[in-house]
Structures are given as structure tokens and as C-alpha cells.
Amino acid sequence: MKKITFRYKDKFTKGEWRTQWCVVSSVEECIKIYGLGVDCEYEILSVEDA
């Protein structure tokens, strides 16, 4: 498992970056679960073994 820390901003955050983390099997799974890149900007900040 991977602990992935990312930040994102969209119209709901009013253009402000929000930081969040999750524990999933891969970066791709994180992107899919959170819908990253669909209607928001995002950056992966770190990927660590969990």
C-alpha cells in the first residue's frame, strides 16, 4: 500500500490549494478515486510505502 499526499484546487475551493492524503495500492487508484484532473488541478506531493 502507498500513502499518497496530494494537493488540488477547483471551483469549490475557490482557487485555493487544499492538501489531502490517502492510502491506496497505487497513484493511479488515488487519481481515479478522487477524480483528480477531471475538473481540478492537482499535484502529487509524495508517495510513501504504508
C-alpha positions as protocol buffer text, in pm:
chain_id: "A"
residue {
  index: 1
  type: MET
  ca { x: 0 y: 0 z: 0 }
}
residue {
  index: 2
  type: LYS
  ca { x: 105 y: 358 z: -61 }
}
residue {
  index: 3
  type: LYS
  ca { x: 40 y: 674 z: 138 }
}
residue {
  index: 4
  type: ILE
  ca { x: -9 y: 942 z: -122 }
}
residue {
  index: 5
  type: THR
  ca { x: -16 y: 1309 z: -33 }
}
residue {
  index: 6
  type: PHE
  ca { x: -157 y: 1542 z: -295 }
}
residue {
  index: 7
  type: ARG
  ca { x: -299 y: 1888 z: -332 }
}
residue {
  index: 8
  type: TYR
  ca { x: -577 y: 2013 z: -553 }
}
residue {
  index: 9
  type: LYS
  ca { x: -779 y: 2321 z: -635 }
}
residue {
  index: 10
  type: ASP
  ca { x: -1111 y: 2363 z: -811 }
}
residue {
  index: 11
  type: LYS
  ca { x: -1416 y: 2588 z: -816 }
}
residue {
  index: 12
  type: PHE
  ca { x: -1532 y: 2451 z: -479 }
}
residue {
  index: 13
  type: THR
  ca { x: -1205 y: 2556 z: -310 }
}
residue {
  index: 14
  type: LYS
  ca { x: -1235 y: 2897 z: -477 }
}
residue {
  index: 15
  type: GLY
  ca { x: -894 y: 2855 z: -636 }
}
residue {
  index: 16
  type: GLU
  ca { x: -715 y: 2778 z: -308 }
}
residue {
  index: 17
  type: TRP
  ca { x: -492 y: 2471 z: -283 }
}
residue {
  index: 18
  type: ARG
  ca { x: -612 y: 2201 z: -40 }
}
residue {
  index: 19
  type: THR
  ca { x: -382 y: 1923 z: 79 }
}
residue {
  index: 20
  type: GLN
  ca { x: -510 y: 1570 z: 138 }
}
residue {
  index: 21
  type: TRP
  ca { x: -369 y: 1219 z: 170 }
}
residue {
  index: 22
  type: CYS
  ca { x: -494 y: 865 z: 117 }
}
residue {
  index: 23
  type: VAL
  ca { x: -372 y: 507 z: 150 }
}
residue {
  index: 24
  type: VAL
  ca { x: -431 y: 305 z: -167 }
}
residue {
  index: 25
  type: SER
  ca { x: -250 y: 49 z: -379 }
}
residue {
  index: 26
  type: SER
  ca { x: -123 y: 294 z: -645 }
}
residue {
  index: 27
  type: VAL
  ca { x: -110 y: 655 z: -760 }
}
residue {
  index: 28
  type: GLU
  ca { x: -347 y: 563 z: -1044 }
}
residue {
  index: 29
  type: GLU
  ca { x: -604 y: 438 z: -793 }
}
residue {
  index: 30
  type: CYS
  ca { x: -579 y: 764 z: -597 }
}
residue {
  index: 31
  type: ILE
  ca { x: -633 y: 968 z: -913 }
}
residue {
  index: 32
  type: LYS
  ca { x: -936 y: 758 z: -1009 }
}
residue {
  index: 33
  type: ILE
  ca { x: -1097 y: 757 z: -661 }
}
residue {
  index: 34
  type: TYR
  ca { x: -1063 y: 1132 z: -611 }
}
residue {
  index: 35
  type: GLY
  ca { x: -1133 y: 1229 z: -973 }
}
residue {
  index: 36
  type: LEU
  ca { x: -809 y: 1421 z: -994 }
}
residue {
  index: 37
  type: GLY
  ca { x: -760 y: 1603 z: -1321 }
}
residue {
  index: 38
  type: VAL
  ca { x: -1125 y: 1577 z: -1423 }
}
residue {
  index: 39
  type: ASP
  ca { x: -1238 y: 1924 z: -1317 }
}
residue {
  index: 40
  type: CYS
  ca { x: -950 y: 2034 z: -1097 }
}
residue {
  index: 41
  type: GLU
  ca { x: -578 y: 2095 z: -1097 }
}
residue {
  index: 42
  type: TYR
  ca { x: -370 y: 1865 z: -880 }
}
residue {
  index: 43
  type: GLU
  ca { x: -14 y: 1783 z: -780 }
}
residue {
  index: 44
  type: ILE
  ca { x: 118 y: 1463 z: -622 }
}
residue {
  index: 45
  type: LEU
  ca { x: 339 y: 1579 z: -335 }
}
residue {
  index: 46
  type: SER
  ca { x: 470 y: 1248 z: -200 }
}
residue {
  index: 47
  type: VAL
  ca { x: 435 y: 871 z: -229 }
}
residue {
  index: 48
  type: GLU
  ca { x: 547 y: 659 z: 66 }
}
residue {
  index: 49
  type: ASP
  ca { x: 517 y: 291 z: 150 }
}
residue {
  index: 50
  type: ALA
  ca { x: 247 y: 239 z: 411 }
}
